[in-house]
Amino acid sequence: ARIYEMELNKKQTQIYAYQSQINPHFLYNALDSIIAMIDSKRYEGAVTMITALAQLFRISLSKGRNIIPVEAEIEHVRNYLIIQKMRYKNKFEFEICMDEDVARYSTIKLIVQPLVENAIYHGMEYMYGDGEICVRAYKRDEKLFMEVEDNGPGMTREQTENLLNGTLKSSRRKGSGIGFSNVQERIKLYYGEDYGITLESEPDEGTIVRICLPLVSIDQGEQGEFG
């Protein structure tokens, strides 16, 4: 029992360590954009970005909780996309579709945003105004799915494998810093090997990244300010 408890504590420590690996560059860049907006008297845009940034960090913190409702996770992604769309001068559009019947199921937090970040940095940056990102949350076969689809340049099989195991080389260092492989690891540590990320992509065909989790209602005690 003691060994089991130690292993459980080790897993929890790993999960929180992965979760806390947020690169400050994203915050710096967002604040730079806000300052530029204020300097050019685009006050409405500055207020929109500040509001989204505050909401994004509020959900990121979640009063120290690791488990949050799906609706909070999706709201976190919405605010991230609002900020990035403004920063990237409307290079892409986004759509978010969450089935209402999954809103109050639970997820470990901050697992969808890194997938969206990848879609932006490996896809939308190379688009010219016609980029599209679609985020969906739904249930099927008694499992919870959250997916990110983009119409970017797509990837080869080798690139998708490298992305999942954390060896895909990128010159971009402006993101959150939470790697794809870290998200995969966190999911498997918390839910087991039957769950995690799958990735469908072909060159010139875009990419779909899909998270599969067990369908578990949010515990009354975990709801906190999202309850």
PDB file of C-alpha atoms in Angstrom:
ATOM      1  CA  ALA A   1       0.000   0.000   0.000  1.00  0.00           C
ATOM      2  CA  ARG A   2       2.888   2.338   0.816  1.00  0.00           C
ATOM      3  CA  ILE A   3       4.541   1.703  -2.562  1.00  0.00           C
ATOM      4  CA  TYR A   4       1.214   2.291  -4.339  1.00  0.00           C
ATOM      5  CA  GLU A   5       0.766   5.586  -2.484  1.00  0.00           C
ATOM      6  CA  MET A   6       4.286   6.688  -3.416  1.00  0.00           C
ATOM      7  CA  GLU A   7       3.664   5.838  -7.079  1.00  0.00           C
ATOM      8  CA  LEU A   8       0.378   7.763  -7.010  1.00  0.00           C
ATOM      9  CA  ASN A   9       2.083  10.803  -5.500  1.00  0.00           C
ATOM     10  CA  LYS A  10       4.828  10.562  -8.112  1.00  0.00           C
ATOM     11  CA  LYS A  11       2.221  10.511 -10.897  1.00  0.00           C
ATOM     12  CA  GLN A  12       0.426  13.524  -9.427  1.00  0.00           C
ATOM     13  CA  THR A  13       3.725  15.404  -9.179  1.00  0.00           C
ATOM     14  CA  GLN A  14       4.502  14.628 -12.825  1.00  0.00           C
ATOM     15  CA  ILE A  15       1.050  15.788 -13.920  1.00  0.00           C
ATOM     16  CA  TYR A  16       1.376  19.122 -12.117  1.00  0.00           C
ATOM     17  CA  ALA A  17       4.943  19.570 -13.378  1.00  0.00           C
ATOM     18  CA  TYR A  18       3.818  19.131 -16.985  1.00  0.00           C
ATOM     19  CA  GLN A  19       0.913  21.472 -16.364  1.00  0.00           C
ATOM     20  CA  SER A  20       3.133  24.260 -15.040  1.00  0.00           C
ATOM     21  CA  GLN A  21       5.496  24.345 -18.035  1.00  0.00           C
ATOM     22  CA  ILE A  22       4.148  27.585 -19.461  1.00  0.00           C
ATOM     23  CA  ASN A  23       6.569  29.695 -21.447  1.00  0.00           C
ATOM     24  CA  PRO A  24       6.232  33.425 -20.598  1.00  0.00           C
ATOM     25  CA  HIS A  25       6.679  34.406 -24.267  1.00  0.00           C
ATOM     26  CA  PHE A  26       2.960  34.038 -24.927  1.00  0.00           C
ATOM     27  CA  LEU A  27       2.195  36.531 -22.153  1.00  0.00           C
ATOM     28  CA  TYR A  28       4.931  38.925 -23.289  1.00  0.00           C
ATOM     29  CA  ASN A  29       3.644  38.896 -26.858  1.00  0.00           C
ATOM     30  CA  ALA A  30       0.042  39.417 -25.783  1.00  0.00           C
ATOM     31  CA  LEU A  31       1.060  42.372 -23.589  1.00  0.00           C
ATOM     32  CA  ASP A  32       3.130  43.840 -26.440  1.00  0.00           C
ATOM     33  CA  SER A  33       0.051  43.669 -28.676  1.00  0.00           C
ATOM     34  CA  ILE A  34      -2.081  45.373 -26.019  1.00  0.00           C
ATOM     35  CA  ILE A  35       0.470  48.183 -25.639  1.00  0.00           C
ATOM     36  CA  ALA A  36       0.575  48.654 -29.431  1.00  0.00           C
ATOM     37  CA  MET A  37      -3.231  48.879 -29.519  1.00  0.00           C
ATOM     38  CA  ILE A  38      -3.303  51.485 -26.769  1.00  0.00           C
ATOM     39  CA  ASP A  39      -0.531  53.500 -28.488  1.00  0.00           C
ATOM     40  CA  SER A  40      -2.580  53.545 -31.703  1.00  0.00           C
ATOM     41  CA  LYS A  41      -5.790  54.371 -29.781  1.00  0.00           C
ATOM     42  CA  ARG A  42      -7.451  51.030 -30.609  1.00  0.00           C
ATOM     43  CA  TYR A  43      -8.946  50.928 -27.145  1.00  0.00           C
ATOM     44  CA  GLU A  44     -11.784  48.543 -27.931  1.00  0.00           C
ATOM     45  CA  GLY A  45      -9.347  45.925 -29.239  1.00  0.00           C
ATOM     46  CA  ALA A  46      -7.117  46.403 -26.184  1.00  0.00           C
ATOM     47  CA  VAL A  47     -10.062  45.875 -23.828  1.00  0.00           C
ATOM     48  CA  THR A  48     -11.102  42.735 -25.735  1.00  0.00           C
ATOM     49  CA  MET A  49      -7.604  41.279 -25.479  1.00  0.00           C
ATOM     50  CA  ILE A  50      -7.155  42.185 -21.805  1.00  0.00           C
ATOM     51  CA  THR A  51     -10.519  40.617 -20.970  1.00  0.00           C
ATOM     52  CA  ALA A  52      -9.637  37.423 -22.860  1.00  0.00           C
ATOM     53  CA  LEU A  53      -6.196  37.278 -21.217  1.00  0.00           C
ATOM     54  CA  ALA A  54      -7.681  37.683 -17.726  1.00  0.00           C
ATOM     55  CA  GLN A  55     -10.264  34.962 -18.364  1.00  0.00           C
ATOM     56  CA  LEU A  56      -7.606  32.662 -19.847  1.00  0.00           C
ATOM     57  CA  PHE A  57      -5.424  32.928 -16.739  1.00  0.00           C
ATOM     58  CA  ARG A  58      -8.391  32.605 -14.393  1.00  0.00           C
ATOM     59  CA  ILE A  59      -9.239  29.235 -15.934  1.00  0.00           C
ATOM     60  CA  SER A  60      -5.547  28.254 -16.098  1.00  0.00           C
ATOM     61  CA  LEU A  61      -5.307  28.697 -12.339  1.00  0.00           C
ATOM     62  CA  SER A  62      -8.730  27.140 -11.494  1.00  0.00           C
ATOM     63  CA  LYS A  63      -7.980  27.683  -7.801  1.00  0.00           C
ATOM     64  CA  GLY A  64      -5.263  25.034  -8.022  1.00  0.00           C
ATOM     65  CA  ARG A  65      -7.582  22.338  -9.331  1.00  0.00           C
ATOM     66  CA  ASN A  66      -6.408  19.837 -11.920  1.00  0.00           C
ATOM     67  CA  ILE A  67      -9.899  18.673 -12.930  1.00  0.00           C
ATOM     68  CA  ILE A  68     -12.288  21.191 -14.499  1.00  0.00           C
ATOM     69  CA  PRO A  69     -15.540  21.001 -16.495  1.00  0.00           C
ATOM     70  CA  VAL A  70     -15.308  20.589 -20.260  1.00  0.00           C
ATOM     71  CA  GLU A  71     -17.127  23.927 -20.666  1.00  0.00           C
ATOM     72  CA  ALA A  72     -14.298  25.670 -18.756  1.00  0.00           C
ATOM     73  CA  GLU A  73     -11.619  23.951 -20.869  1.00  0.00           C
ATOM     74  CA  ILE A  74     -13.407  25.031 -24.052  1.00  0.00           C
ATOM     75  CA  GLU A  75     -13.823  28.582 -22.719  1.00  0.00           C
ATOM     76  CA  HIS A  76     -10.073  28.662 -22.038  1.00  0.00           C
ATOM     77  CA  VAL A  77      -9.443  27.738 -25.687  1.00  0.00           C
ATOM     78  CA  ARG A  78     -11.944  30.359 -26.895  1.00  0.00           C
ATOM     79  CA  ASN A  79     -10.053  33.104 -25.050  1.00  0.00           C
ATOM     80  CA  TYR A  80      -6.718  31.820 -26.358  1.00  0.00           C
ATOM     81  CA  LEU A  81      -8.071  31.936 -29.924  1.00  0.00           C
ATOM     82  CA  ILE A  82      -9.460  35.457 -29.461  1.00  0.00           C
ATOM     83  CA  ILE A  83      -6.001  36.641 -28.420  1.00  0.00           C
ATOM     84  CA  GLN A  84      -4.154  34.829 -31.208  1.00  0.00           C
ATOM     85  CA  LYS A  85      -6.577  35.889 -33.913  1.00  0.00           C
ATOM     86  CA  MET A  86      -5.995  39.521 -32.956  1.00  0.00           C
ATOM     87  CA  ARG A  87      -2.226  39.029 -32.757  1.00  0.00           C
ATOM     88  CA  TYR A  88      -2.127  37.334 -36.146  1.00  0.00           C
ATOM     89  CA  LYS A  89      -4.161  40.133 -37.768  1.00  0.00           C
ATOM     90  CA  ASN A  90      -7.088  37.887 -38.674  1.00  0.00           C
ATOM     91  CA  LYS A  91      -5.017  35.404 -40.679  1.00  0.00           C
ATOM     92  CA  PHE A  92      -7.510  32.751 -39.656  1.00  0.00           C
ATOM     93  CA  GLU A  93     -11.098  32.256 -38.545  1.00  0.00           C
ATOM     94  CA  PHE A  94     -12.175  29.877 -35.818  1.00  0.00           C
ATOM     95  CA  GLU A  95     -15.305  27.989 -34.859  1.00  0.00           C
ATOM     96  CA  ILE A  96     -16.064  26.245 -31.576  1.00  0.00           C
ATOM     97  CA  CYS A  97     -18.767  23.576 -31.372  1.00  0.00           C
ATOM     98  CA  MET A  98     -19.421  22.020 -27.972  1.00  0.00           C
ATOM     99  CA  ASP A  99     -22.376  19.678 -27.581  1.00  0.00           C
ATOM    100  CA  GLU A 100     -24.319  20.928 -24.566  1.00  0.00           C
ATOM    101  CA  ASP A 101     -24.567  17.428 -23.114  1.00  0.00           C
ATOM    102  CA  VAL A 102     -20.791  17.271 -22.531  1.00  0.00           C
ATOM    103  CA  ALA A 103     -20.452  20.677 -20.816  1.00  0.00           C
ATOM    104  CA  ARG A 104     -20.553  19.256 -17.279  1.00  0.00           C
ATOM    105  CA  TYR A 105     -18.290  16.291 -17.846  1.00  0.00           C
ATOM    106  CA  SER A 106     -14.740  16.545 -16.533  1.00  0.00           C
ATOM    107  CA  THR A 107     -11.291  16.856 -18.045  1.00  0.00           C
ATOM    108  CA  ILE A 108      -7.801  17.519 -16.789  1.00  0.00           C
ATOM    109  CA  LYS A 109      -7.172  21.151 -17.597  1.00  0.00           C
ATOM    110  CA  LEU A 110      -5.078  22.801 -20.322  1.00  0.00           C
ATOM    111  CA  ILE A 111      -4.968  19.903 -22.775  1.00  0.00           C
ATOM    112  CA  VAL A 112      -6.798  21.422 -25.765  1.00  0.00           C
ATOM    113  CA  GLN A 113      -4.951  24.739 -25.965  1.00  0.00           C
ATOM    114  CA  PRO A 114      -1.570  23.156 -26.903  1.00  0.00           C
ATOM    115  CA  LEU A 115      -3.309  21.425 -29.835  1.00  0.00           C
ATOM    116  CA  VAL A 116      -4.706  24.766 -30.999  1.00  0.00           C
ATOM    117  CA  GLU A 117      -1.284  26.336 -30.525  1.00  0.00           C
ATOM    118  CA  ASN A 118       0.201  23.706 -32.804  1.00  0.00           C
ATOM    119  CA  ALA A 119      -2.476  24.387 -35.440  1.00  0.00           C
ATOM    120  CA  ILE A 120      -1.548  28.087 -35.377  1.00  0.00           C
ATOM    121  CA  TYR A 121       2.244  27.807 -35.314  1.00  0.00           C
ATOM    122  CA  HIS A 122       2.552  24.918 -37.771  1.00  0.00           C
ATOM    123  CA  GLY A 123      -0.391  25.840 -39.957  1.00  0.00           C
ATOM    124  CA  MET A 124      -2.085  29.228 -39.768  1.00  0.00           C
ATOM    125  CA  GLU A 125       1.156  31.195 -39.789  1.00  0.00           C
ATOM    126  CA  TYR A 126       1.647  30.142 -43.394  1.00  0.00           C
ATOM    127  CA  MET A 127      -1.920  30.939 -44.498  1.00  0.00           C
ATOM    128  CA  TYR A 128      -2.951  34.212 -46.090  1.00  0.00           C
ATOM    129  CA  GLY A 129      -6.297  35.107 -44.612  1.00  0.00           C
ATOM    130  CA  ASP A 130      -8.120  31.874 -45.369  1.00  0.00           C
ATOM    131  CA  GLY A 131      -7.030  29.786 -42.394  1.00  0.00           C
ATOM    132  CA  GLU A 132      -9.685  27.878 -40.461  1.00  0.00           C
ATOM    133  CA  ILE A 133      -9.544  26.204 -37.055  1.00  0.00           C
ATOM    134  CA  CYS A 134     -12.469  24.230 -35.683  1.00  0.00           C
ATOM    135  CA  VAL A 135     -12.640  23.020 -32.071  1.00  0.00           C
ATOM    136  CA  ARG A 136     -15.255  20.404 -31.144  1.00  0.00           C
ATOM    137  CA  ALA A 137     -16.321  18.614 -27.961  1.00  0.00           C
ATOM    138  CA  TYR A 138     -18.756  15.714 -28.077  1.00  0.00           C
ATOM    139  CA  LYS A 139     -19.420  12.237 -26.724  1.00  0.00           C
ATOM    140  CA  ARG A 140     -19.554   8.975 -28.634  1.00  0.00           C
ATOM    141  CA  ASP A 141     -19.635   5.351 -27.474  1.00  0.00           C
ATOM    142  CA  GLU A 142     -19.576   6.495 -23.840  1.00  0.00           C
ATOM    143  CA  LYS A 143     -16.315   8.384 -24.363  1.00  0.00           C
ATOM    144  CA  LEU A 144     -15.543  12.088 -24.395  1.00  0.00           C
ATOM    145  CA  PHE A 145     -13.843  13.555 -27.469  1.00  0.00           C
ATOM    146  CA  MET A 146     -12.300  16.982 -27.939  1.00  0.00           C
ATOM    147  CA  GLU A 147     -10.718  17.694 -31.289  1.00  0.00           C
ATOM    148  CA  VAL A 148      -8.961  20.458 -33.203  1.00  0.00           C
ATOM    149  CA  GLU A 149      -9.169  20.544 -36.991  1.00  0.00           C
ATOM    150  CA  ASP A 150      -7.284  22.955 -39.238  1.00  0.00           C
ATOM    151  CA  ASN A 151      -6.976  23.478 -42.984  1.00  0.00           C
ATOM    152  CA  GLY A 152      -3.226  24.128 -42.813  1.00  0.00           C
ATOM    153  CA  PRO A 153      -0.506  22.447 -44.880  1.00  0.00           C
ATOM    154  CA  GLY A 154      -0.835  19.117 -43.065  1.00  0.00           C
ATOM    155  CA  MET A 155       1.965  16.764 -42.084  1.00  0.00           C
ATOM    156  CA  THR A 156       3.620  13.571 -43.226  1.00  0.00           C
ATOM    157  CA  ARG A 157       3.306  10.366 -41.179  1.00  0.00           C
ATOM    158  CA  GLU A 158       6.850  10.912 -39.897  1.00  0.00           C
ATOM    159  CA  GLN A 159       6.018  14.457 -38.772  1.00  0.00           C
ATOM    160  CA  THR A 160       2.868  13.325 -36.944  1.00  0.00           C
ATOM    161  CA  GLU A 161       4.817  10.600 -35.126  1.00  0.00           C
ATOM    162  CA  ASN A 162       7.539  13.093 -34.182  1.00  0.00           C
ATOM    163  CA  LEU A 163       4.917  15.538 -32.944  1.00  0.00           C
ATOM    164  CA  LEU A 164       3.361  12.953 -30.650  1.00  0.00           C
ATOM    165  CA  ASN A 165       6.686  11.812 -29.201  1.00  0.00           C
ATOM    166  CA  GLY A 166       8.041  15.341 -28.790  1.00  0.00           C
ATOM    167  CA  THR A 167      10.824  15.306 -31.385  1.00  0.00           C
ATOM    168  CA  LEU A 168       9.266  17.523 -34.079  1.00  0.00           C
ATOM    169  CA  LYS A 169      11.698  20.393 -34.570  1.00  0.00           C
ATOM    170  CA  SER A 170      10.231  23.879 -34.610  1.00  0.00           C
ATOM    171  CA  SER A 171      11.853  27.291 -34.741  1.00  0.00           C
ATOM    172  CA  ARG A 172       8.831  28.736 -32.960  1.00  0.00           C
ATOM    173  CA  ARG A 173       9.340  29.537 -29.300  1.00  0.00           C
ATOM    174  CA  LYS A 174       6.511  32.021 -28.802  1.00  0.00           C
ATOM    175  CA  GLY A 175       3.880  29.645 -27.525  1.00  0.00           C
ATOM    176  CA  SER A 176       2.761  28.329 -24.185  1.00  0.00           C
ATOM    177  CA  GLY A 177       5.655  25.876 -23.986  1.00  0.00           C
ATOM    178  CA  ILE A 178       3.379  22.961 -23.120  1.00  0.00           C
ATOM    179  CA  GLY A 179       4.442  20.311 -25.614  1.00  0.00           C
ATOM    180  CA  PHE A 180       2.175  17.937 -27.484  1.00  0.00           C
ATOM    181  CA  SER A 181       3.931  14.947 -25.978  1.00  0.00           C
ATOM    182  CA  ASN A 182       3.461  16.407 -22.488  1.00  0.00           C
ATOM    183  CA  VAL A 183      -0.289  16.541 -23.039  1.00  0.00           C
ATOM    184  CA  GLN A 184      -0.245  12.926 -24.199  1.00  0.00           C
ATOM    185  CA  GLU A 185       1.766  11.952 -21.128  1.00  0.00           C
ATOM    186  CA  ARG A 186      -0.545  13.808 -18.744  1.00  0.00           C
ATOM    187  CA  ILE A 187      -3.633  12.115 -20.187  1.00  0.00           C
ATOM    188  CA  LYS A 188      -2.111   8.651 -19.929  1.00  0.00           C
ATOM    189  CA  LEU A 189      -0.771   9.269 -16.411  1.00  0.00           C
ATOM    190  CA  TYR A 190      -4.183  10.362 -15.207  1.00  0.00           C
ATOM    191  CA  TYR A 191      -6.584   8.155 -17.178  1.00  0.00           C
ATOM    192  CA  GLY A 192      -4.468   5.219 -18.316  1.00  0.00           C
ATOM    193  CA  GLU A 193      -3.109   3.876 -21.586  1.00  0.00           C
ATOM    194  CA  ASP A 194      -6.554   3.473 -23.201  1.00  0.00           C
ATOM    195  CA  TYR A 195      -6.876   7.242 -23.568  1.00  0.00           C
ATOM    196  CA  GLY A 196      -4.885  10.012 -25.203  1.00  0.00           C
ATOM    197  CA  ILE A 197      -4.284  11.837 -28.475  1.00  0.00           C
ATOM    198  CA  THR A 198      -4.666  10.537 -32.016  1.00  0.00           C
ATOM    199  CA  LEU A 199      -3.697  12.519 -35.066  1.00  0.00           C
ATOM    200  CA  GLU A 200      -4.918  12.414 -38.674  1.00  0.00           C
ATOM    201  CA  SER A 201      -3.002  14.452 -41.231  1.00  0.00           C
ATOM    202  CA  GLU A 202      -1.936  14.415 -44.848  1.00  0.00           C
ATOM    203  CA  PRO A 203       0.244  16.957 -46.668  1.00  0.00           C
ATOM    204  CA  ASP A 204      -1.996  19.666 -48.234  1.00  0.00           C
ATOM    205  CA  GLU A 205      -5.082  18.167 -46.561  1.00  0.00           C
ATOM    206  CA  GLY A 206      -5.005  19.748 -43.102  1.00  0.00           C
ATOM    207  CA  THR A 207      -4.890  18.065 -39.701  1.00  0.00           C
ATOM    208  CA  ILE A 208      -7.309  16.681 -37.125  1.00  0.00           C
ATOM    209  CA  VAL A 209      -6.019  16.106 -33.598  1.00  0.00           C
ATOM    210  CA  ARG A 210      -8.408  14.192 -31.347  1.00  0.00           C
ATOM    211  CA  ILE A 211      -8.344  13.742 -27.566  1.00  0.00           C
ATOM    212  CA  CYS A 212     -10.184  10.728 -26.143  1.00  0.00           C
ATOM    213  CA  LEU A 213     -11.095  10.686 -22.435  1.00  0.00           C
ATOM    214  CA  PRO A 214     -13.431   8.610 -20.273  1.00  0.00           C
ATOM    215  CA  LEU A 215     -16.898  10.082 -19.804  1.00  0.00           C
ATOM    216  CA  VAL A 216     -16.917  11.207 -16.157  1.00  0.00           C
ATOM    217  CA  SER A 217     -19.293  13.804 -14.693  1.00  0.00           C
ATOM    218  CA  ILE A 218     -17.624  16.692 -12.903  1.00  0.00           C
ATOM    219  CA  ASP A 219     -17.450  15.927  -9.195  1.00  0.00           C
ATOM    220  CA  GLN A 220     -19.467  18.315  -7.059  1.00  0.00           C
ATOM    221  CA  GLY A 221     -16.414  19.087  -4.953  1.00  0.00           C
ATOM    222  CA  GLU A 222     -14.238  19.909  -7.968  1.00  0.00           C
ATOM    223  CA  GLN A 223     -16.542  22.499  -9.513  1.00  0.00           C
ATOM    224  CA  GLY A 224     -15.238  25.489  -7.557  1.00  0.00           C
ATOM    225  CA  GLU A 225     -15.925  28.785  -9.307  1.00  0.00           C
ATOM    226  CA  PHE A 226     -17.097  26.961 -12.414  1.00  0.00           C
ATOM    227  CA  GLY A 227     -19.941  25.223 -10.571  1.00  0.00           C
TER     228      GLY A 227
END
